DNA sequence: CAACAAGCTGCGGGTTTACGCAAGACGGCG
DNA sequence: CGCCGTCTTGCGTAAACCCGCAGCTTGTTG
């Protein structure tokens, strides 16, 4: 069995290497990549079926890499190993995981034991292992309760990118008014009105900008999500 | 000599511990803290004069911690050891370093050698050591060339927080029109008009929101900067 | 001191946002 | 089928935003 490690921090990489060796005696080869681009290439060359992937990498992040890898070989098993449990990451991952694929999401703060267990469960037993903290987010995020609908999330991203109402309407195939309706919904859920009306005349917020910030502070958005969205936007702009 | 290490990743922490031992034989005690809050407390209790500090920590980030530490004892020597060289961090650090203080900024990607050298230079020789990559940013950022003025940066933060023009005017003691002038300057420098006018009628951006995003993508802003700004805003709102 | 650049301010107007109101469209469900 | 909730769309309005124009206050420089 071969395992590919994609992780840009050398310390973490060697830690992972050791953990894999310890947890998987049946593994005879470990390959390492220091960013997403190299990771994709190695995965392709070696036809890797077992990958441990960091999410936040400078060059090309884990979600991008995982997406192209899964596109080529959907049965690949990937364990995401991340520092954070931002809702943006969780949402990003669940967006790209193929039907029935075995994958995992473990936080770097987890114990050695937990990491090793996850490695065995996913790579040997083909089970999904999601860190309980992440799991909580997932439920909230994807279930409708308290979470955001896809359309709400979509429009959040659109205003975060800085599109006008009109541009959003065109992009999403909606009328101007519908876009604005969704915006209102979003403002509502993000509770942007908070101190807006407290001392009238005074501390009013610019709802649109405020919504983006609040989403950021709540980890609904993060750098990597923005980066991806921006890339998609540029792509769309090309295609007129 | 005593050295305090403030770093939330256990792996990095023990790596630092070893590096300190290797580089500074005259150091007899090493203390560790796993976040900013604990770091502040230990620094106070031990009257630490030599600190190695991570910037990005979940609980209370390095800039906050360094600020209060320096406020209490400005002669403290601090080596910032960070993953990133975001302009937001660089700016944040240079904002809080006291006159004539010895400090350093080394990236985690630097070699062992570089780290050890920096440790000796700062703690023994009282010299400032700034990673060359960071140095570049600093020049650009604080020198006027190509960089942003304080007032431009200020207004960038204000719109990022989601304040209205009127609110900004009140907060900064300016007229409405002046605020808008500064906004125009900002839009100009951030080059927000880029594809705005390309296919007229169509892909227009909302300048205000776009400016924030562009700043984010350029690392002019980041989570930690937003977080700090939000805290300051809340404080200001309290004080009416 | 005159001259000039840089920043603040008011005025005016064109555009974009935010949102109430109300009229369809669509899909369950009794 | 008729009732109801959710989603979409158009109309209209008040507010906010973007910005050109022009008069003022500064600080700088020859």
PDB file of N, CA, C and O in Angstrom, chain A residues 9 11-12 15 56 84 159-164 166-167 170 194-195 201-202 204-206 208-210 213 216-217 219 223 226-227 230 233-234 237 240, chain B residues 9 11-12 15 56 84 159-164 166-167 170 195 201-206 208-210 213 216-217 219 223 226-227 230 233-234 237 240:
ATOM      1  N   UNK A   9       3.807  22.280   5.570  1.00  0.00           N
ATOM      2  CA  UNK A   9       4.686  22.518   6.713  1.00  0.00           C
ATOM      3  C   UNK A   9       5.581  21.290   6.922  1.00  0.00           C
ATOM      4  O   UNK A   9       5.081  20.192   7.167  1.00  0.00           O
ATOM      5  N   UNK A  11       7.462  20.290   9.332  1.00  0.00           N
ATOM      6  CA  UNK A  11       7.298  19.659  10.632  1.00  0.00           C
ATOM      7  C   UNK A  11       6.082  18.747  10.638  1.00  0.00           C
ATOM      8  O   UNK A  11       6.132  17.591  11.067  1.00  0.00           O
ATOM      9  N   UNK A  12       4.985  19.295  10.179  1.00  0.00           N
ATOM     10  CA  UNK A  12       3.760  18.511  10.145  1.00  0.00           C
ATOM     11  C   UNK A  12       3.889  17.331   9.195  1.00  0.00           C
ATOM     12  O   UNK A  12       3.358  16.260   9.427  1.00  0.00           O
ATOM     13  N   UNK A  15       5.786  14.619  10.835  1.00  0.00           N
ATOM     14  CA  UNK A  15       4.936  14.038  11.877  1.00  0.00           C
ATOM     15  C   UNK A  15       3.932  13.072  11.252  1.00  0.00           C
ATOM     16  O   UNK A  15       3.729  11.948  11.728  1.00  0.00           O
ATOM     17  N   UNK A  56      -5.031  24.103   4.132  1.00  0.00           N
ATOM     18  CA  UNK A  56      -4.502  25.440   3.892  1.00  0.00           C
ATOM     19  C   UNK A  56      -3.057  25.376   3.408  1.00  0.00           C
ATOM     20  O   UNK A  56      -2.136  25.170   4.188  1.00  0.00           O
ATOM     21  N   UNK A  84      -8.148  24.092  11.073  1.00  0.00           N
ATOM     22  CA  UNK A  84      -9.372  24.812  11.402  1.00  0.00           C
ATOM     23  C   UNK A  84     -10.619  24.031  11.028  1.00  0.00           C
ATOM     24  O   UNK A  84     -10.582  23.162  10.162  1.00  0.00           O
ATOM     25  N   UNK A 159     -21.864  38.889  -3.244  1.00  0.00           N
ATOM     26  CA  UNK A 159     -21.610  40.257  -2.778  1.00  0.00           C
ATOM     27  C   UNK A 159     -20.210  40.363  -2.199  1.00  0.00           C
ATOM     28  O   UNK A 159     -19.574  41.397  -2.287  1.00  0.00           O
ATOM     29  N   UNK A 160     -19.704  39.275  -1.654  1.00  0.00           N
ATOM     30  CA  UNK A 160     -18.338  39.310  -1.132  1.00  0.00           C
ATOM     31  C   UNK A 160     -17.367  39.593  -2.267  1.00  0.00           C
ATOM     32  O   UNK A 160     -16.371  40.277  -2.087  1.00  0.00           O
ATOM     33  N   UNK A 161     -17.669  39.072  -3.425  1.00  0.00           N
ATOM     34  CA  UNK A 161     -16.798  39.308  -4.571  1.00  0.00           C
ATOM     35  C   UNK A 161     -16.891  40.747  -5.053  1.00  0.00           C
ATOM     36  O   UNK A 161     -16.045  41.214  -5.797  1.00  0.00           O
ATOM     37  N   UNK A 162     -17.956  41.414  -4.645  1.00  0.00           N
ATOM     38  CA  UNK A 162     -18.113  42.807  -5.038  1.00  0.00           C
ATOM     39  C   UNK A 162     -18.960  43.002  -6.277  1.00  0.00           C
ATOM     40  O   UNK A 162     -18.840  44.015  -6.962  1.00  0.00           O
ATOM     41  N   UNK A 163     -19.826  42.058  -6.571  1.00  0.00           N
ATOM     42  CA  UNK A 163     -20.705  42.225  -7.724  1.00  0.00           C
ATOM     43  C   UNK A 163     -21.867  43.150  -7.375  1.00  0.00           C
ATOM     44  O   UNK A 163     -22.274  43.248  -6.225  1.00  0.00           O
ATOM     45  N   UNK A 164     -22.381  43.811  -8.386  1.00  0.00           N
ATOM     46  CA  UNK A 164     -23.576  44.625  -8.177  1.00  0.00           C
ATOM     47  C   UNK A 164     -24.793  43.723  -8.241  1.00  0.00           C
ATOM     48  O   UNK A 164     -24.730  42.595  -8.728  1.00  0.00           O
ATOM     49  N   UNK A 166     -27.193  43.943 -10.188  1.00  0.00           N
ATOM     50  CA  UNK A 166     -27.476  43.655 -11.587  1.00  0.00           C
ATOM     51  C   UNK A 166     -26.589  42.522 -12.111  1.00  0.00           C
ATOM     52  O   UNK A 166     -27.058  41.600 -12.777  1.00  0.00           O
ATOM     53  N   UNK A 167     -25.314  42.596 -11.765  1.00  0.00           N
ATOM     54  CA  UNK A 167     -24.381  41.575 -12.236  1.00  0.00           C
ATOM     55  C   UNK A 167     -24.761  40.206 -11.656  1.00  0.00           C
ATOM     56  O   UNK A 167     -24.724  39.195 -12.354  1.00  0.00           O
ATOM     57  N   UNK A 170     -27.655  38.775 -13.519  1.00  0.00           N
ATOM     58  CA  UNK A 170     -27.262  38.213 -14.806  1.00  0.00           C
ATOM     59  C   UNK A 170     -26.569  36.871 -14.611  1.00  0.00           C
ATOM     60  O   UNK A 170     -26.856  35.895 -15.286  1.00  0.00           O
ATOM     61  N   UNK A 194     -28.332  44.284  13.935  1.00  0.00           N
ATOM     62  CA  UNK A 194     -28.008  44.349  15.370  1.00  0.00           C
ATOM     63  C   UNK A 194     -28.005  45.750  15.938  1.00  0.00           C
ATOM     64  O   UNK A 194     -29.002  46.244  16.392  1.00  0.00           O
ATOM     65  N   UNK A 195     -26.853  46.394  15.919  1.00  0.00           N
ATOM     66  CA  UNK A 195     -26.794  47.708  16.528  1.00  0.00           C
ATOM     67  C   UNK A 195     -27.150  48.785  15.514  1.00  0.00           C
ATOM     68  O   UNK A 195     -26.862  49.936  15.704  1.00  0.00           O
ATOM     69  N   UNK A 201     -30.025  57.247  13.585  1.00  0.00           N
ATOM     70  CA  UNK A 201     -29.276  58.361  13.007  1.00  0.00           C
ATOM     71  C   UNK A 201     -27.776  58.111  13.050  1.00  0.00           C
ATOM     72  O   UNK A 201     -27.024  58.707  12.326  1.00  0.00           O
ATOM     73  N   UNK A 202     -27.358  57.205  13.918  1.00  0.00           N
ATOM     74  CA  UNK A 202     -25.941  57.201  14.225  1.00  0.00           C
ATOM     75  C   UNK A 202     -25.193  56.029  13.626  1.00  0.00           C
ATOM     76  O   UNK A 202     -24.591  56.127  12.574  1.00  0.00           O
ATOM     77  N   UNK A 204     -25.524  53.370  11.984  1.00  0.00           N
ATOM     78  CA  UNK A 204     -26.070  52.500  10.953  1.00  0.00           C
ATOM     79  C   UNK A 204     -24.971  51.839  10.146  1.00  0.00           C
ATOM     80  O   UNK A 204     -23.937  52.434   9.885  1.00  0.00           O
ATOM     81  N   UNK A 205     -25.208  50.610   9.770  1.00  0.00           N
ATOM     82  CA  UNK A 205     -24.229  49.897   8.952  1.00  0.00           C
ATOM     83  C   UNK A 205     -24.612  49.920   7.483  1.00  0.00           C
ATOM     84  O   UNK A 205     -25.792  50.009   7.138  1.00  0.00           O
ATOM     85  N   UNK A 206     -23.613  49.772   6.677  1.00  0.00           N
ATOM     86  CA  UNK A 206     -23.834  49.474   5.276  1.00  0.00           C
ATOM     87  C   UNK A 206     -24.064  47.982   5.207  1.00  0.00           C
ATOM     88  O   UNK A 206     -23.146  47.180   5.360  1.00  0.00           O
ATOM     89  N   UNK A 208     -24.661  45.646   3.077  1.00  0.00           N
ATOM     90  CA  UNK A 208     -23.945  44.781   2.152  1.00  0.00           C
ATOM     91  C   UNK A 208     -22.533  44.482   2.636  1.00  0.00           C
ATOM     92  O   UNK A 208     -22.119  43.324   2.731  1.00  0.00           O
ATOM     93  N   UNK A 209     -21.816  45.528   2.988  1.00  0.00           N
ATOM     94  CA  UNK A 209     -20.440  45.329   3.440  1.00  0.00           C
ATOM     95  C   UNK A 209     -20.430  44.627   4.794  1.00  0.00           C
ATOM     96  O   UNK A 209     -19.608  43.749   5.060  1.00  0.00           O
ATOM     97  N   UNK A 210     -21.367  45.017   5.637  1.00  0.00           N
ATOM     98  CA  UNK A 210     -21.405  44.431   6.961  1.00  0.00           C
ATOM     99  C   UNK A 210     -21.646  42.928   6.903  1.00  0.00           C
ATOM    100  O   UNK A 210     -21.069  42.163   7.660  1.00  0.00           O
ATOM    101  N   UNK A 213     -18.492  41.046   6.268  1.00  0.00           N
ATOM    102  CA  UNK A 213     -17.617  41.017   7.444  1.00  0.00           C
ATOM    103  C   UNK A 213     -18.123  40.049   8.495  1.00  0.00           C
ATOM    104  O   UNK A 213     -17.361  39.246   9.040  1.00  0.00           O
ATOM    105  N   UNK A 216     -17.413  36.665   7.577  1.00  0.00           N
ATOM    106  CA  UNK A 216     -16.000  36.381   7.764  1.00  0.00           C
ATOM    107  C   UNK A 216     -15.682  36.083   9.214  1.00  0.00           C
ATOM    108  O   UNK A 216     -15.005  35.098   9.530  1.00  0.00           O
ATOM    109  N   UNK A 217     -16.180  36.918  10.068  1.00  0.00           N
ATOM    110  CA  UNK A 217     -15.888  36.747  11.489  1.00  0.00           C
ATOM    111  C   UNK A 217     -16.488  35.441  11.997  1.00  0.00           C
ATOM    112  O   UNK A 217     -15.959  34.817  12.907  1.00  0.00           O
ATOM    113  N   UNK A 219     -16.573  32.785  10.278  1.00  0.00           N
ATOM    114  CA  UNK A 219     -15.888  31.720   9.555  1.00  0.00           C
ATOM    115  C   UNK A 219     -16.764  31.075   8.483  1.00  0.00           C
ATOM    116  O   UNK A 219     -16.510  29.956   8.059  1.00  0.00           O
ATOM    117  N   UNK A 223     -10.383  33.019   3.546  1.00  0.00           N
ATOM    118  CA  UNK A 223      -9.551  33.395   2.414  1.00  0.00           C
ATOM    119  C   UNK A 223      -9.677  32.396   1.270  1.00  0.00           C
ATOM    120  O   UNK A 223      -9.872  32.770   0.120  1.00  0.00           O
ATOM    121  N   UNK A 226     -12.865  32.599  -0.682  1.00  0.00           N
ATOM    122  CA  UNK A 226     -12.876  33.800  -1.515  1.00  0.00           C
ATOM    123  C   UNK A 226     -12.025  33.595  -2.755  1.00  0.00           C
ATOM    124  O   UNK A 226     -12.415  33.953  -3.872  1.00  0.00           O
ATOM    125  N   UNK A 227     -10.874  33.022  -2.539  1.00  0.00           N
ATOM    126  CA  UNK A 227      -9.940  32.789  -3.624  1.00  0.00           C
ATOM    127  C   UNK A 227     -10.599  31.919  -4.703  1.00  0.00           C
ATOM    128  O   UNK A 227     -10.548  32.217  -5.892  1.00  0.00           O
ATOM    129  N   UNK A 230     -13.320  33.808  -6.468  1.00  0.00           N
ATOM    130  CA  UNK A 230     -12.760  34.798  -7.392  1.00  0.00           C
ATOM    131  C   UNK A 230     -12.314  34.133  -8.686  1.00  0.00           C
ATOM    132  O   UNK A 230     -12.550  34.643  -9.775  1.00  0.00           O
ATOM    133  N   UNK A 233     -15.282  33.389 -10.706  1.00  0.00           N
ATOM    134  CA  UNK A 233     -15.824  34.615 -11.275  1.00  0.00           C
ATOM    135  C   UNK A 233     -15.057  35.011 -12.526  1.00  0.00           C
ATOM    136  O   UNK A 233     -15.641  35.317 -13.566  1.00  0.00           O
ATOM    137  N   UNK A 234     -13.740  34.987 -12.424  1.00  0.00           N
ATOM    138  CA  UNK A 234     -12.915  35.359 -13.572  1.00  0.00           C
ATOM    139  C   UNK A 234     -13.227  34.466 -14.757  1.00  0.00           C
ATOM    140  O   UNK A 234     -13.348  34.930 -15.895  1.00  0.00           O
ATOM    141  N   UNK A 237     -16.362  35.502 -16.260  1.00  0.00           N
ATOM    142  CA  UNK A 237     -16.202  36.753 -17.002  1.00  0.00           C
ATOM    143  C   UNK A 237     -15.589  36.498 -18.374  1.00  0.00           C
ATOM    144  O   UNK A 237     -15.988  37.115 -19.359  1.00  0.00           O
ATOM    145  N   UNK A 240     -17.795  35.436 -21.143  1.00  0.00           N
ATOM    146  CA  UNK A 240     -18.780  36.491 -21.306  1.00  0.00           C
ATOM    147  C   UNK A 240     -19.948  36.288 -20.344  1.00  0.00           C
ATOM    148  O   UNK A 240     -20.280  37.097 -19.563  1.00  0.00           O
TER     149      UNK A 240
ATOM    150  N   UNK B   9       0.859  25.703  18.166  1.00  0.00           N
ATOM    151  CA  UNK B   9       1.059  24.380  17.586  1.00  0.00           C
ATOM    152  C   UNK B   9       2.131  23.625  18.364  1.00  0.00           C
ATOM    153  O   UNK B   9       3.267  24.078  18.460  1.00  0.00           O
ATOM    154  N   UNK B  11       3.833  20.977  17.779  1.00  0.00           N
ATOM    155  CA  UNK B  11       5.006  20.601  17.000  1.00  0.00           C
ATOM    156  C   UNK B  11       5.974  21.780  16.857  1.00  0.00           C
ATOM    157  O   UNK B  11       7.167  21.651  17.089  1.00  0.00           O
ATOM    158  N   UNK B  12       5.410  22.908  16.477  1.00  0.00           N
ATOM    159  CA  UNK B  12       6.248  24.082  16.308  1.00  0.00           C
ATOM    160  C   UNK B  12       6.846  24.511  17.638  1.00  0.00           C
ATOM    161  O   UNK B  12       7.966  24.990  17.707  1.00  0.00           O
ATOM    162  N   UNK B  15       9.757  22.364  18.446  1.00  0.00           N
ATOM    163  CA  UNK B  15      10.845  22.704  17.524  1.00  0.00           C
ATOM    164  C   UNK B  15      11.554  23.975  17.987  1.00  0.00           C
ATOM    165  O   UNK B  15      12.784  24.053  18.045  1.00  0.00           O
ATOM    166  N   UNK B  56      -0.293  33.994  14.469  1.00  0.00           N
ATOM    167  CA  UNK B  56      -1.654  33.485  14.288  1.00  0.00           C
ATOM    168  C   UNK B  56      -1.994  32.429  15.330  1.00  0.00           C
ATOM    169  O   UNK B  56      -1.581  31.284  15.229  1.00  0.00           O
ATOM    170  N   UNK B  84       3.194  33.566   7.729  1.00  0.00           N
ATOM    171  CA  UNK B  84       2.856  34.422   6.606  1.00  0.00           C
ATOM    172  C   UNK B  84       3.532  35.778   6.688  1.00  0.00           C
ATOM    173  O   UNK B  84       3.920  36.225   7.746  1.00  0.00           O
ATOM    174  N   UNK B 159     -14.633  50.650   5.871  1.00  0.00           N
ATOM    175  CA  UNK B 159     -15.660  50.071   5.004  1.00  0.00           C
ATOM    176  C   UNK B 159     -15.685  48.555   5.144  1.00  0.00           C
ATOM    177  O   UNK B 159     -16.716  47.933   5.012  1.00  0.00           O
ATOM    178  N   UNK B 160     -14.523  47.976   5.433  1.00  0.00           N
ATOM    179  CA  UNK B 160     -14.501  46.531   5.642  1.00  0.00           C
ATOM    180  C   UNK B 160     -15.387  46.163   6.820  1.00  0.00           C
ATOM    181  O   UNK B 160     -16.051  45.132   6.817  1.00  0.00           O
ATOM    182  N   UNK B 161     -15.415  47.015   7.820  1.00  0.00           N
ATOM    183  CA  UNK B 161     -16.251  46.745   8.982  1.00  0.00           C
ATOM    184  C   UNK B 161     -17.727  46.902   8.657  1.00  0.00           C
ATOM    185  O   UNK B 161     -18.585  46.440   9.391  1.00  0.00           O
ATOM    186  N   UNK B 162     -18.001  47.585   7.561  1.00  0.00           N
ATOM    187  CA  UNK B 162     -19.385  47.761   7.159  1.00  0.00           C
ATOM    188  C   UNK B 162     -20.001  49.055   7.649  1.00  0.00           C
ATOM    189  O   UNK B 162     -21.219  49.163   7.780  1.00  0.00           O
ATOM    190  N   UNK B 163     -19.187  50.051   7.901  1.00  0.00           N
ATOM    191  CA  UNK B 163     -19.731  51.332   8.326  1.00  0.00           C
ATOM    192  C   UNK B 163     -20.251  52.109   7.115  1.00  0.00           C
ATOM    193  O   UNK B 163     -19.758  51.930   5.999  1.00  0.00           O
ATOM    194  N   UNK B 164     -21.213  52.955   7.362  1.00  0.00           N
ATOM    195  CA  UNK B 164     -21.692  53.835   6.301  1.00  0.00           C
ATOM    196  C   UNK B 164     -20.767  55.038   6.214  1.00  0.00           C
ATOM    197  O   UNK B 164     -19.997  55.316   7.129  1.00  0.00           O
ATOM    198  N   UNK B 166     -21.539  58.034   6.527  1.00  0.00           N
ATOM    199  CA  UNK B 166     -21.873  58.950   7.610  1.00  0.00           C
ATOM    200  C   UNK B 166     -21.211  58.517   8.916  1.00  0.00           C
ATOM    201  O   UNK B 166     -20.632  59.322   9.640  1.00  0.00           O
ATOM    202  N   UNK B 167     -21.291  57.218   9.181  1.00  0.00           N
ATOM    203  CA  UNK B 167     -20.704  56.702  10.412  1.00  0.00           C
ATOM    204  C   UNK B 167     -19.198  56.914  10.428  1.00  0.00           C
ATOM    205  O   UNK B 167     -18.621  57.301  11.455  1.00  0.00           O
ATOM    206  N   UNK B 170     -18.399  60.466  11.225  1.00  0.00           N
ATOM    207  CA  UNK B 170     -18.534  60.750  12.648  1.00  0.00           C
ATOM    208  C   UNK B 170     -17.347  60.182  13.411  1.00  0.00           C
ATOM    209  O   UNK B 170     -16.745  60.842  14.252  1.00  0.00           O
ATOM    210  N   UNK B 195     -12.021  45.659 -14.502  1.00  0.00           N
ATOM    211  CA  UNK B 195     -12.945  45.184 -15.516  1.00  0.00           C
ATOM    212  C   UNK B 195     -14.311  45.841 -15.353  1.00  0.00           C
ATOM    213  O   UNK B 195     -15.291  45.394 -15.883  1.00  0.00           O
ATOM    214  N   UNK B 201     -22.367  48.318 -19.004  1.00  0.00           N
ATOM    215  CA  UNK B 201     -23.715  47.782 -18.771  1.00  0.00           C
ATOM    216  C   UNK B 201     -23.667  46.447 -18.040  1.00  0.00           C
ATOM    217  O   UNK B 201     -24.630  46.019 -17.437  1.00  0.00           O
ATOM    218  N   UNK B 202     -22.504  45.783 -18.119  1.00  0.00           N
ATOM    219  CA  UNK B 202     -22.543  44.388 -17.740  1.00  0.00           C
ATOM    220  C   UNK B 202     -21.893  44.097 -16.411  1.00  0.00           C
ATOM    221  O   UNK B 202     -22.538  44.045 -15.381  1.00  0.00           O
ATOM    222  N   UNK B 203     -20.602  43.918 -16.436  1.00  0.00           N
ATOM    223  CA  UNK B 203     -19.902  43.366 -15.275  1.00  0.00           C
ATOM    224  C   UNK B 203     -19.451  44.397 -14.279  1.00  0.00           C
ATOM    225  O   UNK B 203     -18.378  44.275 -13.730  1.00  0.00           O
ATOM    226  N   UNK B 204     -20.257  45.366 -14.034  1.00  0.00           N
ATOM    227  CA  UNK B 204     -19.877  46.414 -13.102  1.00  0.00           C
ATOM    228  C   UNK B 204     -19.740  45.874 -11.694  1.00  0.00           C
ATOM    229  O   UNK B 204     -20.479  45.011 -11.257  1.00  0.00           O
ATOM    230  N   UNK B 205     -18.764  46.410 -10.971  1.00  0.00           N
ATOM    231  CA  UNK B 205     -18.595  46.016  -9.577  1.00  0.00           C
ATOM    232  C   UNK B 205     -19.200  47.033  -8.627  1.00  0.00           C
ATOM    233  O   UNK B 205     -19.289  48.217  -8.942  1.00  0.00           O
ATOM    234  N   UNK B 206     -19.575  46.549  -7.496  1.00  0.00           N
ATOM    235  CA  UNK B 206     -19.902  47.428  -6.387  1.00  0.00           C
ATOM    236  C   UNK B 206     -18.569  47.816  -5.763  1.00  0.00           C
ATOM    237  O   UNK B 206     -17.913  47.014  -5.105  1.00  0.00           O
ATOM    238  N   UNK B 208     -17.401  49.530  -3.328  1.00  0.00           N
ATOM    239  CA  UNK B 208     -17.135  49.424  -1.896  1.00  0.00           C
ATOM    240  C   UNK B 208     -16.834  47.978  -1.507  1.00  0.00           C
ATOM    241  O   UNK B 208     -15.816  47.685  -0.868  1.00  0.00           O
ATOM    242  N   UNK B 209     -17.692  47.089  -1.933  1.00  0.00           N
ATOM    243  CA  UNK B 209     -17.492  45.686  -1.575  1.00  0.00           C
ATOM    244  C   UNK B 209     -16.268  45.129  -2.292  1.00  0.00           C
ATOM    245  O   UNK B 209     -15.481  44.374  -1.715  1.00  0.00           O
ATOM    246  N   UNK B 210     -16.102  45.532  -3.528  1.00  0.00           N
ATOM    247  CA  UNK B 210     -14.980  45.021  -4.299  1.00  0.00           C
ATOM    248  C   UNK B 210     -13.646  45.424  -3.681  1.00  0.00           C
ATOM    249  O   UNK B 210     -12.705  44.650  -3.656  1.00  0.00           O
ATOM    250  N   UNK B 213     -12.691  43.114  -0.917  1.00  0.00           N
ATOM    251  CA  UNK B 213     -12.248  41.810  -1.406  1.00  0.00           C
ATOM    252  C   UNK B 213     -10.860  41.869  -2.005  1.00  0.00           C
ATOM    253  O   UNK B 213     -10.008  41.031  -1.718  1.00  0.00           O
ATOM    254  N   UNK B 216      -8.369  42.008   0.563  1.00  0.00           N
ATOM    255  CA  UNK B 216      -8.210  40.698   1.186  1.00  0.00           C
ATOM    256  C   UNK B 216      -7.334  39.788   0.351  1.00  0.00           C
ATOM    257  O   UNK B 216      -6.413  39.155   0.851  1.00  0.00           O
ATOM    258  N   UNK B 217      -7.627  39.757  -0.917  1.00  0.00           N
ATOM    259  CA  UNK B 217      -6.871  38.868  -1.798  1.00  0.00           C
ATOM    260  C   UNK B 217      -5.411  39.290  -1.865  1.00  0.00           C
ATOM    261  O   UNK B 217      -4.527  38.472  -2.051  1.00  0.00           O
ATOM    262  N   UNK B 219      -3.824  40.410   0.620  1.00  0.00           N
ATOM    263  CA  UNK B 219      -3.289  40.265   1.976  1.00  0.00           C
ATOM    264  C   UNK B 219      -3.088  41.592   2.697  1.00  0.00           C
ATOM    265  O   UNK B 219      -2.320  41.674   3.654  1.00  0.00           O
ATOM    266  N   UNK B 223      -7.845  38.016   8.505  1.00  0.00           N
ATOM    267  CA  UNK B 223      -8.790  37.764   9.574  1.00  0.00           C
ATOM    268  C   UNK B 223      -8.412  38.493  10.845  1.00  0.00           C
ATOM    269  O   UNK B 223      -9.239  39.147  11.484  1.00  0.00           O
ATOM    270  N   UNK B 226      -9.062  42.167  10.817  1.00  0.00           N
ATOM    271  CA  UNK B 226     -10.493  42.440  10.899  1.00  0.00           C
ATOM    272  C   UNK B 226     -10.985  42.280  12.329  1.00  0.00           C
ATOM    273  O   UNK B 226     -11.744  43.096  12.834  1.00  0.00           O
ATOM    274  N   UNK B 227     -10.505  41.224  12.939  1.00  0.00           N
ATOM    275  CA  UNK B 227     -10.915  40.918  14.299  1.00  0.00           C
ATOM    276  C   UNK B 227     -10.545  42.075  15.234  1.00  0.00           C
ATOM    277  O   UNK B 227     -11.358  42.539  16.025  1.00  0.00           O
ATOM    278  N   UNK B 230     -12.682  45.094  14.509  1.00  0.00           N
ATOM    279  CA  UNK B 230     -14.049  44.910  15.008  1.00  0.00           C
ATOM    280  C   UNK B 230     -14.102  45.183  16.511  1.00  0.00           C
ATOM    281  O   UNK B 230     -15.022  45.831  17.003  1.00  0.00           O
ATOM    282  N   UNK B 233     -13.961  48.797  17.069  1.00  0.00           N
ATOM    283  CA  UNK B 233     -15.237  49.404  16.701  1.00  0.00           C
ATOM    284  C   UNK B 233     -16.245  49.256  17.834  1.00  0.00           C
ATOM    285  O   UNK B 233     -16.906  50.222  18.222  1.00  0.00           O
ATOM    286  N   UNK B 234     -16.347  48.052  18.356  1.00  0.00           N
ATOM    287  CA  UNK B 234     -17.303  47.809  19.441  1.00  0.00           C
ATOM    288  C   UNK B 234     -17.003  48.717  20.623  1.00  0.00           C
ATOM    289  O   UNK B 234     -17.903  49.286  21.243  1.00  0.00           O
ATOM    290  N   UNK B 237     -18.200  52.060  19.905  1.00  0.00           N
ATOM    291  CA  UNK B 237     -19.661  52.130  19.976  1.00  0.00           C
ATOM    292  C   UNK B 237     -20.129  52.249  21.416  1.00  0.00           C
ATOM    293  O   UNK B 237     -21.073  52.978  21.719  1.00  0.00           O
ATOM    294  N   UNK B 240     -20.115  55.573  23.080  1.00  0.00           N
ATOM    295  CA  UNK B 240     -21.015  56.387  22.280  1.00  0.00           C
ATOM    296  C   UNK B 240     -20.295  56.979  21.088  1.00  0.00           C
ATOM    297  O   UNK B 240     -20.585  56.728  19.988  1.00  0.00           O
TER     298      UNK B 240
END
